[in-house]
XYZ file of C-alpha atoms in Angstrom:
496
model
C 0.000 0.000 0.000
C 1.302 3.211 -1.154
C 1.511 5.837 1.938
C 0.016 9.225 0.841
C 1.042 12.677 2.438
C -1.435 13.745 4.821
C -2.016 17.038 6.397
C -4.491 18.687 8.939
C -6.944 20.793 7.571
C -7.480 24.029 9.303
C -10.184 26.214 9.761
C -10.904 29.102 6.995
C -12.814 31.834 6.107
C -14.488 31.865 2.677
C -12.158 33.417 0.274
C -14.166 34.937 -2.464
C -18.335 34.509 -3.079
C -19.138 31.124 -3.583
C -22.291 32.088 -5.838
C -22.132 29.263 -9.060
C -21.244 30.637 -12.662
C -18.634 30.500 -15.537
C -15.300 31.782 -15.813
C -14.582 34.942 -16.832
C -11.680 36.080 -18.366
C -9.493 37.840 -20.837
C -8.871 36.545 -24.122
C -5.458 37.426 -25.829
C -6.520 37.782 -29.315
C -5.237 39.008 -32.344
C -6.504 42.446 -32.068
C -6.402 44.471 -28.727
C -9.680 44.220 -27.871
C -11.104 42.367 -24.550
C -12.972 39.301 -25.074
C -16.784 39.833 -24.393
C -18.232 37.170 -21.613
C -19.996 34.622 -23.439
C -24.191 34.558 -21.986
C -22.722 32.104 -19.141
C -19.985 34.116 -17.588
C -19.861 35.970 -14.521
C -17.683 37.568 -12.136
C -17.323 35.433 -9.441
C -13.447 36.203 -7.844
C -12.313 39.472 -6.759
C -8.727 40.174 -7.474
C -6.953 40.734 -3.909
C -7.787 38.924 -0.841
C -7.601 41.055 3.088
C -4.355 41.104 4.614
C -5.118 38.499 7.178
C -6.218 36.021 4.715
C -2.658 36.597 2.731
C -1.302 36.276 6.622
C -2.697 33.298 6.700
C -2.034 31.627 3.302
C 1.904 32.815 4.153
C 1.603 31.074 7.622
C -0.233 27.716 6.014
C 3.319 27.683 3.714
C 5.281 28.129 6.326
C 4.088 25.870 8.863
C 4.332 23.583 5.580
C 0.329 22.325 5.734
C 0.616 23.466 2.200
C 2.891 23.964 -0.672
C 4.536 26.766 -0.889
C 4.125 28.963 -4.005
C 4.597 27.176 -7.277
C 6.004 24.006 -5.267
C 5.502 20.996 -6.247
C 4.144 18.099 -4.101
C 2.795 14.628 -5.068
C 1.888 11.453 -3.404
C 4.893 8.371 -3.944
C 3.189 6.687 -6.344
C 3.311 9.728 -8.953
C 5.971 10.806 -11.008
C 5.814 14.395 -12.670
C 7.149 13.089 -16.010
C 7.771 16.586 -17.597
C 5.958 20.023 -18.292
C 5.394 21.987 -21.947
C 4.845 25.758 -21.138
C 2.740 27.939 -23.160
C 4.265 29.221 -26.637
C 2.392 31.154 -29.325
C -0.786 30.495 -27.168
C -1.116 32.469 -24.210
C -4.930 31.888 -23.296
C -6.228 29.828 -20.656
C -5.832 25.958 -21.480
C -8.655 23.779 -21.377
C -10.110 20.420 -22.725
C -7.767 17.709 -24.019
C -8.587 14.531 -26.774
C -6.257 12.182 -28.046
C -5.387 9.995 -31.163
C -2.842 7.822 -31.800
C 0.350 9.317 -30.646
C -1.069 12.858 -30.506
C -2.837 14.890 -27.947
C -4.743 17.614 -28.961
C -4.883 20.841 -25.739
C -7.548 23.269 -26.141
C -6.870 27.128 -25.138
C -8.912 30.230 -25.637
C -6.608 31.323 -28.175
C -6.940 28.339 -30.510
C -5.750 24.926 -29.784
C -2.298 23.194 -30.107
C -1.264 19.729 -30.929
C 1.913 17.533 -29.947
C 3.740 14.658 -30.131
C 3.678 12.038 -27.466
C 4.985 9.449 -28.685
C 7.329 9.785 -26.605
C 5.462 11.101 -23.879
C 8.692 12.103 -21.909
C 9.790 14.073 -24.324
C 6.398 15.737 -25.771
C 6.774 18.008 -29.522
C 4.806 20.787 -30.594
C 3.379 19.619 -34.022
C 0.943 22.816 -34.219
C -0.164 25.742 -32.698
C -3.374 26.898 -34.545
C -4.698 30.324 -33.390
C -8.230 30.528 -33.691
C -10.038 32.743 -30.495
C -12.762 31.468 -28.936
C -13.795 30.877 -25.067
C -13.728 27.972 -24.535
C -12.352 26.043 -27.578
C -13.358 22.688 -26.222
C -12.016 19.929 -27.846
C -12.773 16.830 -30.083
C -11.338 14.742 -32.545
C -12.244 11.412 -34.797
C -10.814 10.130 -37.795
C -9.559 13.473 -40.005
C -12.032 15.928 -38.131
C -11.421 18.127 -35.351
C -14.104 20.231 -33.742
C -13.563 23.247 -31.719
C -16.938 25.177 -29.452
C -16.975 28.398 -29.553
C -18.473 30.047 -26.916
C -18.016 33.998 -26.683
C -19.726 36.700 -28.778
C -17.357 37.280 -32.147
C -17.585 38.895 -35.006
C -17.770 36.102 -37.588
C -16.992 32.559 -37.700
C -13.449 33.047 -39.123
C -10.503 32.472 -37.308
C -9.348 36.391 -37.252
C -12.535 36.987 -35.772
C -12.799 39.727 -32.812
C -15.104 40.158 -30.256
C -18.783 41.639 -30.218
C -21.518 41.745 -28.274
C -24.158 39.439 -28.089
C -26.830 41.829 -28.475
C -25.789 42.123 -31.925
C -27.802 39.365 -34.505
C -24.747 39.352 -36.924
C -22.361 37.676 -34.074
C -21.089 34.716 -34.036
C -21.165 31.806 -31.609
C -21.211 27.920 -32.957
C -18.947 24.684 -33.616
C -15.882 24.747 -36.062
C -14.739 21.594 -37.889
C -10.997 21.491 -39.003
C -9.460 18.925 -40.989
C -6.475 17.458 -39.054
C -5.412 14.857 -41.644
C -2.296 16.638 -41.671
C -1.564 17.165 -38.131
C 1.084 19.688 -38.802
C -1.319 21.816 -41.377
C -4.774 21.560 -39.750
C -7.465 23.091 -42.383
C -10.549 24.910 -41.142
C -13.719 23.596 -43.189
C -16.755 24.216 -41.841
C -18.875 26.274 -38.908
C -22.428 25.590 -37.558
C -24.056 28.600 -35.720
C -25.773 27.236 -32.780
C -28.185 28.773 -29.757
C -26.224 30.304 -27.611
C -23.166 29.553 -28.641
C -21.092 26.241 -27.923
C -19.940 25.890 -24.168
C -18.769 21.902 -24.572
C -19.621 19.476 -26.992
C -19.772 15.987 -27.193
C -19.015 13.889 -29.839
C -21.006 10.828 -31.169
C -18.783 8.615 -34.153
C -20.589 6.344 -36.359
C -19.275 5.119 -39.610
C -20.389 7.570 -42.213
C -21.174 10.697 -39.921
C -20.433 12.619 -36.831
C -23.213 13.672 -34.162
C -22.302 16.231 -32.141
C -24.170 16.988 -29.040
C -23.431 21.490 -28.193
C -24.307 22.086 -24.893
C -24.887 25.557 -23.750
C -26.857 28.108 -21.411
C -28.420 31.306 -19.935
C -29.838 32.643 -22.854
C -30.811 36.398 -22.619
C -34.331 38.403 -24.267
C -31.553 40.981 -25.523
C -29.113 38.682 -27.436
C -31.053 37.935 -30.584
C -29.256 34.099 -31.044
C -30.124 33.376 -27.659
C -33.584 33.530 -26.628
C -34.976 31.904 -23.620
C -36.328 29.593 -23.160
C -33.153 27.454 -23.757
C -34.063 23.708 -22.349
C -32.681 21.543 -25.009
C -29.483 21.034 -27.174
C -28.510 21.369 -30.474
C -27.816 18.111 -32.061
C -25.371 18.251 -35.172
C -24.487 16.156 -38.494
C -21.297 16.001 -39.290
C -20.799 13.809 -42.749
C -17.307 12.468 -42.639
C -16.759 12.912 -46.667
C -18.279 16.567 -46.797
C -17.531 17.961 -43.277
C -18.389 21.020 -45.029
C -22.242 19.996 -45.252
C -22.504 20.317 -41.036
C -25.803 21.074 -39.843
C -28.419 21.216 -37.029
C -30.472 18.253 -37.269
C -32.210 18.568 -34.265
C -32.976 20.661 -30.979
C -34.384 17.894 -28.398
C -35.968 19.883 -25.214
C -34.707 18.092 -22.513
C -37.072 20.051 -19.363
C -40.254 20.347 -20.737
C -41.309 21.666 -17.499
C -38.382 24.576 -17.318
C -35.668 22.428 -15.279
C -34.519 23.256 -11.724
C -35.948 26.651 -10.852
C -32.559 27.851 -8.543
C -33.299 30.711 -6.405
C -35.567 31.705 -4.524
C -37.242 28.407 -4.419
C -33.574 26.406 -4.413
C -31.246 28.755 -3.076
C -27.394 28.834 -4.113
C -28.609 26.142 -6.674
C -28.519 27.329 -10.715
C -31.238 27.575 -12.417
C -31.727 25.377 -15.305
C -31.331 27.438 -18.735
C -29.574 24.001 -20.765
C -26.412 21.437 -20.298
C -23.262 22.784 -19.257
C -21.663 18.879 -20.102
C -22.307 15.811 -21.642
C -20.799 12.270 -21.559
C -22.155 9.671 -23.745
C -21.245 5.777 -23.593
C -21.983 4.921 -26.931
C -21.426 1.467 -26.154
C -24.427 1.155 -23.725
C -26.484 3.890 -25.950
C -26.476 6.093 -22.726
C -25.643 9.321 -21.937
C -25.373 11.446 -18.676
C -25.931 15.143 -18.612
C -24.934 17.730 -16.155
C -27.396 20.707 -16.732
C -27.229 23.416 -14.474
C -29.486 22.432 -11.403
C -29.900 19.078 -12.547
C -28.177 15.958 -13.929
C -30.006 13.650 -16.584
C -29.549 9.874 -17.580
C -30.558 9.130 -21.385
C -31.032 7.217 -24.144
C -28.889 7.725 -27.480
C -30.255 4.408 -29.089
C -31.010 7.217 -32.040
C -28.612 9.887 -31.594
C -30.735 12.582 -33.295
C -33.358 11.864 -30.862
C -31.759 11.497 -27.267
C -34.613 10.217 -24.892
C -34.600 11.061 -21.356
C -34.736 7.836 -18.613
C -34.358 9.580 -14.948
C -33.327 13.304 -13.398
C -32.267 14.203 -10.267
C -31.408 17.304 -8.785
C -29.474 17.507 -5.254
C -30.777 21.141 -4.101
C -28.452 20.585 -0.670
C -25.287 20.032 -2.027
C -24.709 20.919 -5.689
C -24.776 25.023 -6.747
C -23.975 24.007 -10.750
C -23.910 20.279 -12.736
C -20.668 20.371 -14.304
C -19.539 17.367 -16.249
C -20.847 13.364 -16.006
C -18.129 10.453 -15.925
C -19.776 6.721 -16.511
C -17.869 3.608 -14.853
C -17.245 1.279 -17.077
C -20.282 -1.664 -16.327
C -22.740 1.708 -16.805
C -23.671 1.308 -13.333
C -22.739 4.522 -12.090
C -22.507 7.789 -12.615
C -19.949 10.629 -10.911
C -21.228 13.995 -11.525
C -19.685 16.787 -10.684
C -20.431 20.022 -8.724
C -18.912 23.458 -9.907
C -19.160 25.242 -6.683
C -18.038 28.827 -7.611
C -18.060 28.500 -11.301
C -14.740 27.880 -11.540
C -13.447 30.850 -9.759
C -13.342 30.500 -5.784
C -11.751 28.573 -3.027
C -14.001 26.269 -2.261
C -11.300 23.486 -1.057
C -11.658 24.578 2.330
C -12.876 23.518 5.638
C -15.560 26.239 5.675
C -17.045 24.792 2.618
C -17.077 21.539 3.888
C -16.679 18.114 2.436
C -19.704 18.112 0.660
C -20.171 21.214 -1.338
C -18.407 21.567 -4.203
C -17.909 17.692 -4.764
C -18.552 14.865 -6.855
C -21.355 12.995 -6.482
C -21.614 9.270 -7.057
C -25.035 7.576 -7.977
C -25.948 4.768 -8.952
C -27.573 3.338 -11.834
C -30.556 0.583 -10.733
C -33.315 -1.143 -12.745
C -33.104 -2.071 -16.503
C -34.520 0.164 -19.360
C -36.742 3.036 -19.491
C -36.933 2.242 -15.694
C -33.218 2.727 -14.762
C -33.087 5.468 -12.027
C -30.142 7.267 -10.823
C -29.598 6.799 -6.825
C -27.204 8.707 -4.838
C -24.640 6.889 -2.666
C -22.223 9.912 -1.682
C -20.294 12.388 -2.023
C -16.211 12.792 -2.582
C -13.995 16.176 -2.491
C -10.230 16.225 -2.053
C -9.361 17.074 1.512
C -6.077 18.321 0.838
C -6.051 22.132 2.325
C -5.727 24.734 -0.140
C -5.129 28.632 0.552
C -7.825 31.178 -0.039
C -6.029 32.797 -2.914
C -6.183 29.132 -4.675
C -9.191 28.625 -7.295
C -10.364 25.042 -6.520
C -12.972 23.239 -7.979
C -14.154 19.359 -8.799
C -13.268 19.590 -12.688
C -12.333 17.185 -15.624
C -11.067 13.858 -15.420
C -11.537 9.937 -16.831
C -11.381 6.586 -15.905
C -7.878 4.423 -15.410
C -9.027 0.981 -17.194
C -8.711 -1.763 -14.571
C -11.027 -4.495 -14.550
C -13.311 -5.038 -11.378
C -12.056 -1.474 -9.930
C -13.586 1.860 -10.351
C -10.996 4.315 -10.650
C -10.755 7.765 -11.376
C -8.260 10.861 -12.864
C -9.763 14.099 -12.089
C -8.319 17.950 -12.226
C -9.442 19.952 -9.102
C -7.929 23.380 -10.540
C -5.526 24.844 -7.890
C -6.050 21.425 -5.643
C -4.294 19.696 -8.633
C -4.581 16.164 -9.824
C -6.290 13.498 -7.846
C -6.718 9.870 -8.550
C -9.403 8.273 -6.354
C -11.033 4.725 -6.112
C -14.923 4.654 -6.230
C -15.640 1.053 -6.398
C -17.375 0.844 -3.287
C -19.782 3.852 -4.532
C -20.671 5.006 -0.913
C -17.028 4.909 0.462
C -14.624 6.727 -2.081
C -11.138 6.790 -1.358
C -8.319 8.971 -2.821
C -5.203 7.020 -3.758
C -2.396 9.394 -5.267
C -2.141 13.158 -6.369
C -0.101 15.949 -7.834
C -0.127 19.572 -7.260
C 1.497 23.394 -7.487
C 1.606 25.876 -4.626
C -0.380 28.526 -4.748
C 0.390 31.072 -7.885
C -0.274 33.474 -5.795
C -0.779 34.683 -1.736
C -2.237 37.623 -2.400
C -4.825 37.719 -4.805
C -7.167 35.152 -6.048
C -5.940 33.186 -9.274
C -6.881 30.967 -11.613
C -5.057 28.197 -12.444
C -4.458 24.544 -11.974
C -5.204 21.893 -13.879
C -8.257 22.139 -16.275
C -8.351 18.523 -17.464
C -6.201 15.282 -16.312
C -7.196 12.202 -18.345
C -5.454 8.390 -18.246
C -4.655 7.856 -21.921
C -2.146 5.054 -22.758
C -0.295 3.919 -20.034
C 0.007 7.938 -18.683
C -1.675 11.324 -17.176
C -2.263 14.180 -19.468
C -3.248 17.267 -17.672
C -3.972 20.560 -19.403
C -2.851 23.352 -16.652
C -4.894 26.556 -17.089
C -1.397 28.734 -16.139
C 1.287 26.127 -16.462
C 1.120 24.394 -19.624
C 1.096 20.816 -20.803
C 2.000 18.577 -17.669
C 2.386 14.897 -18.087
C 2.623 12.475 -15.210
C 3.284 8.389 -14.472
C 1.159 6.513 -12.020
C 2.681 3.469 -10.539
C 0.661 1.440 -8.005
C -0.426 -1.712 -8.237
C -4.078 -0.751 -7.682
C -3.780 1.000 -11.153
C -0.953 -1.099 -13.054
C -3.347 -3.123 -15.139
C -4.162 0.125 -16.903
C -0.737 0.045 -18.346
C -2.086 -2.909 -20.938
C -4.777 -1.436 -22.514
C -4.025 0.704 -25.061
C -6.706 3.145 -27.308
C -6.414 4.126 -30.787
C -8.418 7.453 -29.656
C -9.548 9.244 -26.587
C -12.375 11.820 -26.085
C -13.759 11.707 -22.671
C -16.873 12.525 -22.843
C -17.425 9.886 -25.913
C -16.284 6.993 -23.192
C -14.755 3.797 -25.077
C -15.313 0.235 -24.214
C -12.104 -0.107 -23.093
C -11.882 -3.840 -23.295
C -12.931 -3.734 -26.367
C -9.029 -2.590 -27.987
């Protein structure tokens, strides 16, 4: 058994508000001009903290209960393999895919591709500049798709900013063709509702489906009238990417969705999906939506059929992303506490607030339900200056165990075992210092995914980090190798 570092956790105030919303920030882009929030964005950190909560994060690295600023600290069984700064890119890095012996790394800027086939020694094959909050990330075969998910100008890659208010902005899905990974080609864009928080990708022989989620539409922005409650389904034909287009726009809360405030207070009201995952395998999907999280059919992928909802008006502020196991027996779904820009890893928060939750999946059919077994948050302290928040991650492939990669912004990497669905356990992690002690910063990693024997994580701040995970709980990953990776399109692994 692998020993892991433990420390106390002390008592703290609340950093920043922990009201749930976006991020906000500033896109670098090729004109000077600051990026317009896209409809789901909101301020939700304040820039300096009080003097006796930088006292404090200065006496937490001191008295060493946490790392000091930009240290490094992991658990024995993790080895920090090697790190890629930013280049040509300097956005905030988000969502990763893989394929073969490339990974692909979202940023706001555009996204960039490398090498790792040697995954100590990582290349830069491309660096495509293409602005766009949040340029989440997809790839199959010889496409690539890109969301787009702030107000711009047009749907070309020079694009600037412009407010939403404005009908002749643009906000949609591109489609690149990466057959030449070092020369990607830009060949088609679908305008959707709203715009294109995430998508998720659905690969059948012939054509791509892609699922856009997005939210809180507004009566001024002429593209994004409310009521939002579905999401815009997408063909992709593999042969004529350039023929893309909406086939679809299922409503998925006839009756409006979770209300949020003031009959659910600090919960978000449902206005659409902020995630999906889809398990193509088992013709389910699981969708985190705002207030509440959704288990579906995708027998026919134009026509997505809901099974169960739940909403958890306690514990969860925002449904942020949906990770099956791999028997489609349970579902972790994660919380967003803060949108993505607070301390919430901290004792005043609590264990359960900002956490994942684990359900599980009973019954056969139409008459599968989604049951809740508990909760799980890293309980590693961080300082009030560090953004921290339950985030991306995959499976690791081991048969018989449930096991789990997951980026926790500022509280780093954690892998944690969630076979026994009511007692969670974490089993190794990685993570930075605090960037900063006296103003609240975001950073961290955005995404940490098992692909191929190693961890990929996409650091908002840092750049591309990849790490090695040896324990014998997780070893048996090692064998199973994948010819392609999206996350939120889950493989069979045992399949390859």
């Amino acid at each position: 058994m692998t020993s892991l570092h433990t420390t106390s956790v002390r008592r703290r105030r609340l950093g920043v508000a922990a009201a749930a919303a976006g991020l906000i920030a500033t896109l670098l882009t090729a004109g000077p001009a600051a990026a317009t929030p896209d409809p789901g964005d909101a301020a939700t950190t304040r820039g300096g903290v009080s003097a006796s909560e930088q006292a404090e994060a200065r006496a937490a690295i001191k008295s060493g209960e946490i790392p000091g600023v930009d240290e490094i600290v992991h658990s024995d069984n993790i080895e920090h393999v090697t790190n890629i700064p930013k280049d040509a890119l300097q956005g905030l890095n988000t969502d990763l895919a893989f394929q073969g012996r490339y990974a692909f790394a979202g940023n706001y800027d555009g996204f960039r591709i490398f090498d790792i086939g040697n995954p100590k020694k990582p290349k830069t094959v491309a660096q495509v500049l293409c602005p766009g909050s949040q340029n989440d990330i997809s790839v199959s075969g010889n496409l690539l798709f890109l969301s787009t998910d702030s107000s711009r100008s047009d749907n070309s890659c020079a694009s600037t900013t412009q407010p939403a208010t404005e009908k002749s902005s643009w906000e949609g899905m591109k489609v690149f063709d990466i057959s030449d990974k070092r020369n990607p080609k830009y060949v088609a864009a679908v305008e959707t509702a709203c715009g294109s928080h995430t998508h998720t990708i659905i690969p059948e022989r012939k054509d791509v489906y892609v699922y856009v989620s997005s939210y809180s539409p507004n009566a001024t922005f002429p593209d994004c009238q409310p009521p939002h409650d579905g999401i815009s389904v997408i063909k992709v034909p593999r042969k004529a990417p350039q023929d893309a287009r909406i086939v679809n726009f299922p409503v998925l809360f006839p009756d409006g969705g979770n209300p949020g405030a003031p009959d659910n207070p600090g919960v978000s009201k449902t206005t659409g999906c902020h995630d999906i995952t889809v398990l193509p395998s088992k013709d389910l999907a699981a969708g985190a939506c705002m207030g509440d999280g959704l288990l579906f059919s995708i027998k026919d992928p134009a026509n997505p059929k809901i099974i169960d909802r739940v909403q958890d008006n306690v514990n969860f502020a925002f449904w942020h992303s949906a990770s099956f196991n791999q028997d489609a027996d349970k579902v972790v779904f994660t919380d967003e506490l803060g949108g993505g820009g607070a301390a919430t890893c901290n004792d005043e928060i609590g264990p359960n607030r900002g956490a994942d939750g684990i359900y599980d999946i009973t019954g056969k059919g139409d008459k599968r339900k989604l049951v809740f077994r508990s909760y799980f948050k890293i309980d590693r302290p961080q300082a009030d200056t560090e953004v921290c928040v339950a985030h991306n991650g995959s499976l690791i492939p081991v048969k018989g165990r449930d096991l789990m990669v997951q980026a926790w912004y500022q509280g780093g990497v954690s892998v944690w075992d969630f076979t026994d669905s009511s007692k969670p356990k974490e089993i190794a992690y990685f993570e930075r210092g605090p960037v900063s002690t006296d103003a609240v910063t975001t950073a961290g990693p955005w995404s940490a995914y098992y692909y191929n024997g190693y961890i990929y994580s996409n650091d908002i701040a840092k750049g591309f980090d990849v790490l090695k995970l040896d324990d014998r709980r997780t070893d048996p990953a090692k064998r199973v190798r994948l010819p392609e990776l999206n996350v939120q399109t889950q493989p069979e692994y045992f399949r390859h």
